[in-house]
Amino acid sequence: MIKVAASILACDLARLADEVKRVEKHVDMIHFDVMDGHFVPNISFGLPVLKALRKETKLPISVHLMITNPEDYVDRFIEEGSDIIAVHYETAPHLHRLVHKIRDMGAQAFVAINPHTPVFLLSDIIMDIDGVLVMSVNPGFSGQRFIARSLEKIRNLRKMVKELGLETEIMVDGGVNEENASILIKNGATILVMGYGIFKNENYVELVRSIKQERGEFAD
């Protein structure tokens, strides 16, 4: 089953609770981007907003930590209600220890990779994680154009997962829309993160419905 994650980075933050209530019947999870102005050139949400959001929805919340020193914060984000924690390969020098800390605390551990980071670097950690977050734009801002080369990365990642007999989720974030959703799924994506496509789209219900009917070439 293909899943859709609604990224609140694109919603009306003055009406956060209402925005989440509006879409939660149609999506599978809420996506929460954390930016520190250091690892990425933007600042977004933190723990107080997550705590407030957790009270407003029963949907799983995926937290994408676009921050340096993620090991200093994962426990607090899990305590405030994260179901999935995605940490960047580029910011975690002790990645194996960090992902096991996340899983030991009861959350799913995802590893995020930037557009310039090759998939093969995940070969020594892929067995230890629940999913990979492929950034298909340079992280930091919503509404960017999809980087076409990401399709090859998704395809190579799905091949790695299949050859190892794993059920690792492949989440794609950045420039995902009605024009490329189908091809992303056919190349192996299992979770699509959408911000503008959900919160700024009058026809988002139809879009989500069509996405969930798609099946990738790697599907059973």
JSON list of C-alpha atoms in Angstrom, two decimals:
[
{"chain": "A", "resi": 1, "resn": "MET", "atom": "CA", "xyz": [0.00, 0.00, 0.00]},
{"chain": "A", "resi": 2, "resn": "ILE", "atom": "CA", "xyz": [1.35, 3.39, -1.02]},
{"chain": "A", "resi": 3, "resn": "LYS", "atom": "CA", "xyz": [1.24, 5.95, 1.78]},
{"chain": "A", "resi": 4, "resn": "VAL", "atom": "CA", "xyz": [0.89, 9.72, 1.61]},
{"chain": "A", "resi": 5, "resn": "ALA", "atom": "CA", "xyz": [2.42, 12.02, 4.24]},
{"chain": "A", "resi": 6, "resn": "ALA", "atom": "CA", "xyz": [1.05, 15.56, 4.50]},
{"chain": "A", "resi": 7, "resn": "SER", "atom": "CA", "xyz": [3.83, 18.06, 5.17]},
{"chain": "A", "resi": 8, "resn": "ILE", "atom": "CA", "xyz": [2.64, 20.85, 7.45]},
{"chain": "A", "resi": 9, "resn": "LEU", "atom": "CA", "xyz": [5.44, 23.08, 6.16]},
{"chain": "A", "resi": 10, "resn": "ALA", "atom": "CA", "xyz": [2.96, 24.08, 3.43]},
{"chain": "A", "resi": 11, "resn": "CYS", "atom": "CA", "xyz": [-0.16, 24.49, 5.56]},
{"chain": "A", "resi": 12, "resn": "ASP", "atom": "CA", "xyz": [-1.67, 27.64, 7.07]},
{"chain": "A", "resi": 13, "resn": "LEU", "atom": "CA", "xyz": [0.23, 27.59, 10.36]},
{"chain": "A", "resi": 14, "resn": "ALA", "atom": "CA", "xyz": [-2.14, 30.09, 11.93]},
{"chain": "A", "resi": 15, "resn": "ARG", "atom": "CA", "xyz": [-4.78, 27.36, 11.61]},
{"chain": "A", "resi": 16, "resn": "LEU", "atom": "CA", "xyz": [-2.57, 24.31, 12.19]},
{"chain": "A", "resi": 17, "resn": "ALA", "atom": "CA", "xyz": [-5.14, 22.24, 14.09]},
{"chain": "A", "resi": 18, "resn": "ASP", "atom": "CA", "xyz": [-7.87, 22.95, 11.54]},
{"chain": "A", "resi": 19, "resn": "GLU", "atom": "CA", "xyz": [-5.57, 22.21, 8.63]},
{"chain": "A", "resi": 20, "resn": "VAL", "atom": "CA", "xyz": [-4.59, 18.84, 10.07]},
{"chain": "A", "resi": 21, "resn": "LYS", "atom": "CA", "xyz": [-8.22, 17.95, 10.85]},
{"chain": "A", "resi": 22, "resn": "ARG", "atom": "CA", "xyz": [-9.15, 18.84, 7.27]},
{"chain": "A", "resi": 23, "resn": "VAL", "atom": "CA", "xyz": [-6.76, 16.37, 5.66]},
{"chain": "A", "resi": 24, "resn": "GLU", "atom": "CA", "xyz": [-6.26, 13.59, 8.23]},
{"chain": "A", "resi": 25, "resn": "LYS", "atom": "CA", "xyz": [-9.08, 11.41, 6.89]},
{"chain": "A", "resi": 26, "resn": "HIS", "atom": "CA", "xyz": [-7.37, 11.20, 3.54]},
{"chain": "A", "resi": 27, "resn": "VAL", "atom": "CA", "xyz": [-3.65, 10.86, 4.31]},
{"chain": "A", "resi": 28, "resn": "ASP", "atom": "CA", "xyz": [-1.63, 8.26, 6.20]},
{"chain": "A", "resi": 29, "resn": "MET", "atom": "CA", "xyz": [0.64, 10.43, 8.31]},
{"chain": "A", "resi": 30, "resn": "ILE", "atom": "CA", "xyz": [1.65, 13.99, 9.13]},
{"chain": "A", "resi": 31, "resn": "HIS", "atom": "CA", "xyz": [5.17, 15.07, 8.16]},
{"chain": "A", "resi": 32, "resn": "PHE", "atom": "CA", "xyz": [7.00, 17.46, 10.48]},
{"chain": "A", "resi": 33, "resn": "ASP", "atom": "CA", "xyz": [10.16, 19.19, 9.22]},
{"chain": "A", "resi": 34, "resn": "VAL", "atom": "CA", "xyz": [12.64, 20.41, 11.81]},
{"chain": "A", "resi": 35, "resn": "MET", "atom": "CA", "xyz": [15.27, 22.88, 10.52]},
{"chain": "A", "resi": 36, "resn": "ASP", "atom": "CA", "xyz": [17.99, 24.54, 12.55]},
{"chain": "A", "resi": 37, "resn": "GLY", "atom": "CA", "xyz": [19.32, 27.26, 10.23]},
{"chain": "A", "resi": 38, "resn": "HIS", "atom": "CA", "xyz": [22.68, 25.51, 10.33]},
{"chain": "A", "resi": 39, "resn": "PHE", "atom": "CA", "xyz": [22.48, 22.22, 8.47]},
{"chain": "A", "resi": 40, "resn": "VAL", "atom": "CA", "xyz": [19.91, 23.82, 6.18]},
{"chain": "A", "resi": 41, "resn": "PRO", "atom": "CA", "xyz": [19.42, 27.56, 5.44]},
{"chain": "A", "resi": 42, "resn": "ASN", "atom": "CA", "xyz": [16.05, 27.86, 7.14]},
{"chain": "A", "resi": 43, "resn": "ILE", "atom": "CA", "xyz": [14.45, 27.59, 10.58]},
{"chain": "A", "resi": 44, "resn": "SER", "atom": "CA", "xyz": [11.11, 25.86, 11.11]},
{"chain": "A", "resi": 45, "resn": "PHE", "atom": "CA", "xyz": [9.39, 24.00, 13.94]},
{"chain": "A", "resi": 46, "resn": "GLY", "atom": "CA", "xyz": [10.53, 22.66, 17.28]},
{"chain": "A", "resi": 47, "resn": "LEU", "atom": "CA", "xyz": [9.36, 20.63, 20.24]},
{"chain": "A", "resi": 48, "resn": "PRO", "atom": "CA", "xyz": [6.53, 22.92, 21.45]},
{"chain": "A", "resi": 49, "resn": "VAL", "atom": "CA", "xyz": [4.82, 22.76, 18.05]},
{"chain": "A", "resi": 50, "resn": "LEU", "atom": "CA", "xyz": [5.18, 18.98, 17.92]},
{"chain": "A", "resi": 51, "resn": "LYS", "atom": "CA", "xyz": [3.69, 18.68, 21.40]},
{"chain": "A", "resi": 52, "resn": "ALA", "atom": "CA", "xyz": [0.71, 20.77, 20.33]},
{"chain": "A", "resi": 53, "resn": "LEU", "atom": "CA", "xyz": [0.31, 18.84, 17.07]},
{"chain": "A", "resi": 54, "resn": "ARG", "atom": "CA", "xyz": [0.37, 15.49, 18.85]},
{"chain": "A", "resi": 55, "resn": "LYS", "atom": "CA", "xyz": [-2.75, 16.50, 20.78]},
{"chain": "A", "resi": 56, "resn": "GLU", "atom": "CA", "xyz": [-4.63, 17.28, 17.56]},
{"chain": "A", "resi": 57, "resn": "THR", "atom": "CA", "xyz": [-4.24, 14.05, 15.61]},
{"chain": "A", "resi": 58, "resn": "LYS", "atom": "CA", "xyz": [-4.00, 10.31, 16.09]},
{"chain": "A", "resi": 59, "resn": "LEU", "atom": "CA", "xyz": [-2.20, 9.88, 12.78]},
{"chain": "A", "resi": 60, "resn": "PRO", "atom": "CA", "xyz": [1.46, 8.81, 12.87]},
{"chain": "A", "resi": 61, "resn": "ILE", "atom": "CA", "xyz": [3.83, 11.77, 12.83]},
{"chain": "A", "resi": 62, "resn": "SER", "atom": "CA", "xyz": [7.07, 11.49, 10.88]},
{"chain": "A", "resi": 63, "resn": "VAL", "atom": "CA", "xyz": [9.72, 13.93, 12.08]},
{"chain": "A", "resi": 64, "resn": "HIS", "atom": "CA", "xyz": [12.51, 14.86, 9.67]},
{"chain": "A", "resi": 65, "resn": "LEU", "atom": "CA", "xyz": [15.46, 16.24, 11.63]},
{"chain": "A", "resi": 66, "resn": "MET", "atom": "CA", "xyz": [17.34, 18.56, 9.28]},
{"chain": "A", "resi": 67, "resn": "ILE", "atom": "CA", "xyz": [19.68, 19.54, 12.10]},
{"chain": "A", "resi": 68, "resn": "THR", "atom": "CA", "xyz": [23.24, 19.10, 13.24]},
{"chain": "A", "resi": 69, "resn": "ASN", "atom": "CA", "xyz": [23.82, 16.92, 16.30]},
{"chain": "A", "resi": 70, "resn": "PRO", "atom": "CA", "xyz": [20.53, 14.98, 15.99]},
{"chain": "A", "resi": 71, "resn": "GLU", "atom": "CA", "xyz": [21.71, 12.60, 18.70]},
{"chain": "A", "resi": 72, "resn": "ASP", "atom": "CA", "xyz": [21.12, 15.38, 21.22]},
{"chain": "A", "resi": 73, "resn": "TYR", "atom": "CA", "xyz": [17.43, 15.67, 20.36]},
{"chain": "A", "resi": 74, "resn": "VAL", "atom": "CA", "xyz": [15.94, 12.37, 19.18]},
{"chain": "A", "resi": 75, "resn": "ASP", "atom": "CA", "xyz": [14.85, 11.28, 22.65]},
{"chain": "A", "resi": 76, "resn": "ARG", "atom": "CA", "xyz": [12.90, 14.50, 23.23]},
{"chain": "A", "resi": 77, "resn": "PHE", "atom": "CA", "xyz": [11.18, 14.35, 19.86]},
{"chain": "A", "resi": 78, "resn": "ILE", "atom": "CA", "xyz": [10.12, 10.77, 20.55]},
{"chain": "A", "resi": 79, "resn": "GLU", "atom": "CA", "xyz": [8.88, 11.71, 24.01]},
{"chain": "A", "resi": 80, "resn": "GLU", "atom": "CA", "xyz": [6.74, 14.46, 22.47]},
{"chain": "A", "resi": 81, "resn": "GLY", "atom": "CA", "xyz": [5.01, 12.06, 20.10]},
{"chain": "A", "resi": 82, "resn": "SER", "atom": "CA", "xyz": [7.11, 11.22, 17.04]},
{"chain": "A", "resi": 83, "resn": "ASP", "atom": "CA", "xyz": [6.35, 7.85, 15.47]},
{"chain": "A", "resi": 84, "resn": "ILE", "atom": "CA", "xyz": [9.08, 8.08, 12.84]},
{"chain": "A", "resi": 85, "resn": "ILE", "atom": "CA", "xyz": [12.39, 9.88, 13.21]},
{"chain": "A", "resi": 86, "resn": "ALA", "atom": "CA", "xyz": [14.45, 10.56, 10.09]},
{"chain": "A", "resi": 87, "resn": "VAL", "atom": "CA", "xyz": [18.07, 11.60, 10.71]},
{"chain": "A", "resi": 88, "resn": "HIS", "atom": "CA", "xyz": [20.47, 12.64, 8.00]},
{"chain": "A", "resi": 89, "resn": "TYR", "atom": "CA", "xyz": [23.33, 10.40, 6.95]},
{"chain": "A", "resi": 90, "resn": "GLU", "atom": "CA", "xyz": [25.32, 13.61, 6.49]},
{"chain": "A", "resi": 91, "resn": "THR", "atom": "CA", "xyz": [24.95, 14.74, 10.12]},
{"chain": "A", "resi": 92, "resn": "ALA", "atom": "CA", "xyz": [25.27, 11.51, 12.11]},
{"chain": "A", "resi": 93, "resn": "PRO", "atom": "CA", "xyz": [28.87, 10.27, 12.56]},
{"chain": "A", "resi": 94, "resn": "HIS", "atom": "CA", "xyz": [27.64, 7.45, 14.83]},
{"chain": "A", "resi": 95, "resn": "LEU", "atom": "CA", "xyz": [24.66, 6.48, 12.72]},
{"chain": "A", "resi": 96, "resn": "HIS", "atom": "CA", "xyz": [24.40, 2.84, 13.80]},
{"chain": "A", "resi": 97, "resn": "ARG", "atom": "CA", "xyz": [24.21, 3.80, 17.47]},
{"chain": "A", "resi": 98, "resn": "LEU", "atom": "CA", "xyz": [21.70, 6.57, 16.75]},
{"chain": "A", "resi": 99, "resn": "VAL", "atom": "CA", "xyz": [19.23, 4.49, 14.75]},
{"chain": "A", "resi": 100, "resn": "HIS", "atom": "CA", "xyz": [19.26, 1.78, 17.40]},
{"chain": "A", "resi": 101, "resn": "LYS", "atom": "CA", "xyz": [18.60, 4.40, 20.06]},
{"chain": "A", "resi": 102, "resn": "ILE", "atom": "CA", "xyz": [15.58, 5.56, 18.08]},
{"chain": "A", "resi": 103, "resn": "ARG", "atom": "CA", "xyz": [14.24, 2.02, 17.70]},
{"chain": "A", "resi": 104, "resn": "ASP", "atom": "CA", "xyz": [14.92, 1.14, 21.32]},
{"chain": "A", "resi": 105, "resn": "MET", "atom": "CA", "xyz": [12.75, 4.10, 22.32]},
{"chain": "A", "resi": 106, "resn": "GLY", "atom": "CA", "xyz": [9.84, 2.74, 20.29]},
{"chain": "A", "resi": 107, "resn": "ALA", "atom": "CA", "xyz": [9.97, 4.87, 17.15]},
{"chain": "A", "resi": 108, "resn": "GLN", "atom": "CA", "xyz": [10.80, 3.87, 13.60]},
{"chain": "A", "resi": 109, "resn": "ALA", "atom": "CA", "xyz": [14.25, 4.90, 12.42]},
{"chain": "A", "resi": 110, "resn": "PHE", "atom": "CA", "xyz": [14.65, 6.39, 8.94]},
{"chain": "A", "resi": 111, "resn": "VAL", "atom": "CA", "xyz": [17.87, 7.67, 7.40]},
{"chain": "A", "resi": 112, "resn": "ALA", "atom": "CA", "xyz": [17.59, 10.71, 5.12]},
{"chain": "A", "resi": 113, "resn": "ILE", "atom": "CA", "xyz": [19.99, 11.38, 2.27]},
{"chain": "A", "resi": 114, "resn": "ASN", "atom": "CA", "xyz": [20.57, 14.64, 0.40]},
{"chain": "A", "resi": 115, "resn": "PRO", "atom": "CA", "xyz": [20.44, 14.81, -3.40]},
{"chain": "A", "resi": 116, "resn": "HIS", "atom": "CA", "xyz": [24.25, 14.53, -3.68]},
{"chain": "A", "resi": 117, "resn": "THR", "atom": "CA", "xyz": [24.56, 11.50, -1.37]},
{"chain": "A", "resi": 118, "resn": "PRO", "atom": "CA", "xyz": [24.78, 8.18, -3.25]},
{"chain": "A", "resi": 119, "resn": "VAL", "atom": "CA", "xyz": [22.60, 5.26, -2.25]},
{"chain": "A", "resi": 120, "resn": "PHE", "atom": "CA", "xyz": [25.47, 2.79, -1.92]},
{"chain": "A", "resi": 121, "resn": "LEU", "atom": "CA", "xyz": [26.63, 4.57, 1.25]},
{"chain": "A", "resi": 122, "resn": "LEU", "atom": "CA", "xyz": [23.61, 3.06, 3.00]},
{"chain": "A", "resi": 123, "resn": "SER", "atom": "CA", "xyz": [24.73, -0.52, 2.41]},
{"chain": "A", "resi": 124, "resn": "ASP", "atom": "CA", "xyz": [26.14, -0.92, 5.94]},
{"chain": "A", "resi": 125, "resn": "ILE", "atom": "CA", "xyz": [23.08, 0.53, 7.69]},
{"chain": "A", "resi": 126, "resn": "ILE", "atom": "CA", "xyz": [20.14, -0.60, 5.54]},
{"chain": "A", "resi": 127, "resn": "MET", "atom": "CA", "xyz": [19.61, -3.77, 7.60]},
{"chain": "A", "resi": 128, "resn": "ASP", "atom": "CA", "xyz": [19.20, -1.72, 10.78]},
{"chain": "A", "resi": 129, "resn": "ILE", "atom": "CA", "xyz": [16.59, 0.82, 9.72]},
{"chain": "A", "resi": 130, "resn": "ASP", "atom": "CA", "xyz": [12.89, 0.96, 8.96]},
{"chain": "A", "resi": 131, "resn": "GLY", "atom": "CA", "xyz": [13.11, 3.33, 6.04]},
{"chain": "A", "resi": 132, "resn": "VAL", "atom": "CA", "xyz": [15.10, 5.73, 3.88]},
{"chain": "A", "resi": 133, "resn": "LEU", "atom": "CA", "xyz": [14.04, 9.30, 3.18]},
{"chain": "A", "resi": 134, "resn": "VAL", "atom": "CA", "xyz": [15.26, 10.32, -0.27]},
{"chain": "A", "resi": 135, "resn": "MET", "atom": "CA", "xyz": [15.45, 14.09, -0.58]},
{"chain": "A", "resi": 136, "resn": "SER", "atom": "CA", "xyz": [14.51, 14.95, -4.15]},
{"chain": "A", "resi": 137, "resn": "VAL", "atom": "CA", "xyz": [15.23, 18.65, -3.62]},
{"chain": "A", "resi": 138, "resn": "ASN", "atom": "CA", "xyz": [17.93, 20.41, -1.63]},
{"chain": "A", "resi": 139, "resn": "PRO", "atom": "CA", "xyz": [16.49, 20.46, 1.89]},
{"chain": "A", "resi": 140, "resn": "GLY", "atom": "CA", "xyz": [15.40, 23.66, 3.55]},
{"chain": "A", "resi": 141, "resn": "PHE", "atom": "CA", "xyz": [12.42, 25.07, 1.65]},
{"chain": "A", "resi": 142, "resn": "SER", "atom": "CA", "xyz": [9.02, 23.87, 0.51]},
{"chain": "A", "resi": 143, "resn": "GLY", "atom": "CA", "xyz": [7.82, 24.21, -3.07]},
{"chain": "A", "resi": 144, "resn": "GLN", "atom": "CA", "xyz": [11.07, 23.42, -4.90]},
{"chain": "A", "resi": 145, "resn": "ARG", "atom": "CA", "xyz": [11.34, 21.68, -8.26]},
{"chain": "A", "resi": 146, "resn": "PHE", "atom": "CA", "xyz": [11.91, 17.91, -8.25]},
{"chain": "A", "resi": 147, "resn": "ILE", "atom": "CA", "xyz": [15.48, 16.83, -9.13]},
{"chain": "A", "resi": 148, "resn": "ALA", "atom": "CA", "xyz": [15.07, 14.30, -11.94]},
{"chain": "A", "resi": 149, "resn": "ARG", "atom": "CA", "xyz": [18.19, 12.30, -11.01]},
{"chain": "A", "resi": 150, "resn": "SER", "atom": "CA", "xyz": [16.35, 11.22, -7.85]},
{"chain": "A", "resi": 151, "resn": "LEU", "atom": "CA", "xyz": [14.45, 8.61, -9.86]},
{"chain": "A", "resi": 152, "resn": "GLU", "atom": "CA", "xyz": [17.65, 6.65, -10.43]},
{"chain": "A", "resi": 153, "resn": "LYS", "atom": "CA", "xyz": [18.46, 6.80, -6.70]},
{"chain": "A", "resi": 154, "resn": "ILE", "atom": "CA", "xyz": [15.02, 5.51, -5.79]},
{"chain": "A", "resi": 155, "resn": "ARG", "atom": "CA", "xyz": [15.34, 2.70, -8.32]},
{"chain": "A", "resi": 156, "resn": "ASN", "atom": "CA", "xyz": [18.78, 1.71, -7.02]},
{"chain": "A", "resi": 157, "resn": "LEU", "atom": "CA", "xyz": [17.58, 1.82, -3.45]},
{"chain": "A", "resi": 158, "resn": "ARG", "atom": "CA", "xyz": [14.57, -0.37, -4.22]},
{"chain": "A", "resi": 159, "resn": "LYS", "atom": "CA", "xyz": [16.91, -2.84, -5.94]},
{"chain": "A", "resi": 160, "resn": "MET", "atom": "CA", "xyz": [19.10, -2.97, -2.82]},
{"chain": "A", "resi": 161, "resn": "VAL", "atom": "CA", "xyz": [16.11, -3.50, -0.56]},
{"chain": "A", "resi": 162, "resn": "LYS", "atom": "CA", "xyz": [14.68, -6.23, -2.77]},
{"chain": "A", "resi": 163, "resn": "GLU", "atom": "CA", "xyz": [17.98, -8.11, -3.11]},
{"chain": "A", "resi": 164, "resn": "LEU", "atom": "CA", "xyz": [18.35, -8.18, 0.68]},
{"chain": "A", "resi": 165, "resn": "GLY", "atom": "CA", "xyz": [14.78, -9.38, 1.17]},
{"chain": "A", "resi": 166, "resn": "LEU", "atom": "CA", "xyz": [13.88, -6.36, 3.29]},
{"chain": "A", "resi": 167, "resn": "GLU", "atom": "CA", "xyz": [10.65, -4.40, 3.68]},
{"chain": "A", "resi": 168, "resn": "THR", "atom": "CA", "xyz": [12.37, -1.05, 4.09]},
{"chain": "A", "resi": 169, "resn": "GLU", "atom": "CA", "xyz": [10.13, 1.91, 3.35]},
{"chain": "A", "resi": 170, "resn": "ILE", "atom": "CA", "xyz": [11.28, 4.40, 0.72]},
{"chain": "A", "resi": 171, "resn": "MET", "atom": "CA", "xyz": [9.99, 7.88, 1.49]},
{"chain": "A", "resi": 172, "resn": "VAL", "atom": "CA", "xyz": [10.43, 10.63, -1.10]},
{"chain": "A", "resi": 173, "resn": "ASP", "atom": "CA", "xyz": [10.28, 14.30, -0.15]},
{"chain": "A", "resi": 174, "resn": "GLY", "atom": "CA", "xyz": [10.63, 17.32, -2.41]},
{"chain": "A", "resi": 175, "resn": "GLY", "atom": "CA", "xyz": [8.73, 18.43, -5.48]},
{"chain": "A", "resi": 176, "resn": "VAL", "atom": "CA", "xyz": [6.30, 15.51, -5.33]},
{"chain": "A", "resi": 177, "resn": "ASN", "atom": "CA", "xyz": [3.11, 16.28, -7.24]},
{"chain": "A", "resi": 178, "resn": "GLU", "atom": "CA", "xyz": [0.40, 14.86, -9.50]},
{"chain": "A", "resi": 179, "resn": "GLU", "atom": "CA", "xyz": [2.79, 14.90, -12.45]},
{"chain": "A", "resi": 180, "resn": "ASN", "atom": "CA", "xyz": [5.49, 12.66, -10.97]},
{"chain": "A", "resi": 181, "resn": "ALA", "atom": "CA", "xyz": [3.72, 10.63, -8.27]},
{"chain": "A", "resi": 182, "resn": "SER", "atom": "CA", "xyz": [3.04, 7.69, -10.56]},
{"chain": "A", "resi": 183, "resn": "ILE", "atom": "CA", "xyz": [6.60, 7.40, -11.87]},
{"chain": "A", "resi": 184, "resn": "LEU", "atom": "CA", "xyz": [7.99, 7.68, -8.33]},
{"chain": "A", "resi": 185, "resn": "ILE", "atom": "CA", "xyz": [5.87, 4.75, -7.23]},
{"chain": "A", "resi": 186, "resn": "LYS", "atom": "CA", "xyz": [6.80, 2.70, -10.28]},
{"chain": "A", "resi": 187, "resn": "ASN", "atom": "CA", "xyz": [10.46, 3.23, -9.44]},
{"chain": "A", "resi": 188, "resn": "GLY", "atom": "CA", "xyz": [10.02, 2.01, -5.88]},
{"chain": "A", "resi": 189, "resn": "ALA", "atom": "CA", "xyz": [8.75, 4.81, -3.62]},
{"chain": "A", "resi": 190, "resn": "THR", "atom": "CA", "xyz": [6.37, 3.62, -0.90]},
{"chain": "A", "resi": 191, "resn": "ILE", "atom": "CA", "xyz": [5.71, 6.90, 0.97]},
{"chain": "A", "resi": 192, "resn": "LEU", "atom": "CA", "xyz": [5.21, 10.23, -0.80]},
{"chain": "A", "resi": 193, "resn": "VAL", "atom": "CA", "xyz": [5.60, 13.44, 1.18]},
{"chain": "A", "resi": 194, "resn": "MET", "atom": "CA", "xyz": [3.44, 16.23, -0.19]},
{"chain": "A", "resi": 195, "resn": "GLY", "atom": "CA", "xyz": [3.00, 19.76, 1.11]},
{"chain": "A", "resi": 196, "resn": "TYR", "atom": "CA", "xyz": [1.66, 22.04, -1.58]},
{"chain": "A", "resi": 197, "resn": "GLY", "atom": "CA", "xyz": [-0.03, 19.07, -3.27]},
{"chain": "A", "resi": 198, "resn": "ILE", "atom": "CA", "xyz": [-2.15, 18.56, -0.17]},
{"chain": "A", "resi": 199, "resn": "PHE", "atom": "CA", "xyz": [-2.64, 21.89, 1.57]},
{"chain": "A", "resi": 200, "resn": "LYS", "atom": "CA", "xyz": [-2.65, 24.17, -1.49]},
{"chain": "A", "resi": 201, "resn": "ASN", "atom": "CA", "xyz": [-4.63, 21.88, -3.79]},
{"chain": "A", "resi": 202, "resn": "GLU", "atom": "CA", "xyz": [-8.43, 22.02, -3.99]},
{"chain": "A", "resi": 203, "resn": "ASN", "atom": "CA", "xyz": [-8.43, 18.56, -5.55]},
{"chain": "A", "resi": 204, "resn": "TYR", "atom": "CA", "xyz": [-6.11, 16.90, -3.04]},
{"chain": "A", "resi": 205, "resn": "VAL", "atom": "CA", "xyz": [-8.66, 14.22, -2.12]},
{"chain": "A", "resi": 206, "resn": "GLU", "atom": "CA", "xyz": [-8.79, 12.97, -5.70]},
{"chain": "A", "resi": 207, "resn": "LEU", "atom": "CA", "xyz": [-5.02, 13.17, -5.96]},
{"chain": "A", "resi": 208, "resn": "VAL", "atom": "CA", "xyz": [-4.48, 11.08, -2.83]},
{"chain": "A", "resi": 209, "resn": "ARG", "atom": "CA", "xyz": [-7.05, 8.56, -3.98]},
{"chain": "A", "resi": 210, "resn": "SER", "atom": "CA", "xyz": [-5.33, 8.12, -7.35]},
{"chain": "A", "resi": 211, "resn": "ILE", "atom": "CA", "xyz": [-1.92, 7.75, -5.68]},
{"chain": "A", "resi": 212, "resn": "LYS", "atom": "CA", "xyz": [-3.18, 5.00, -3.39]},
{"chain": "A", "resi": 213, "resn": "GLN", "atom": "CA", "xyz": [-4.40, 3.04, -6.42]},
{"chain": "A", "resi": 214, "resn": "GLU", "atom": "CA", "xyz": [-0.92, 2.97, -7.93]},
{"chain": "A", "resi": 215, "resn": "ARG", "atom": "CA", "xyz": [1.27, -0.09, -7.69]},
{"chain": "A", "resi": 216, "resn": "GLY", "atom": "CA", "xyz": [4.99, -0.08, -8.35]},
{"chain": "A", "resi": 217, "resn": "GLU", "atom": "CA", "xyz": [6.84, -2.52, -10.56]},
{"chain": "A", "resi": 218, "resn": "PHE", "atom": "CA", "xyz": [8.44, -3.91, -7.40]},
{"chain": "A", "resi": 219, "resn": "ALA", "atom": "CA", "xyz": [5.12, -4.54, -5.64]},
{"chain": "A", "resi": 220, "resn": "ASP", "atom": "CA", "xyz": [4.22, -8.11, -4.66]}
]
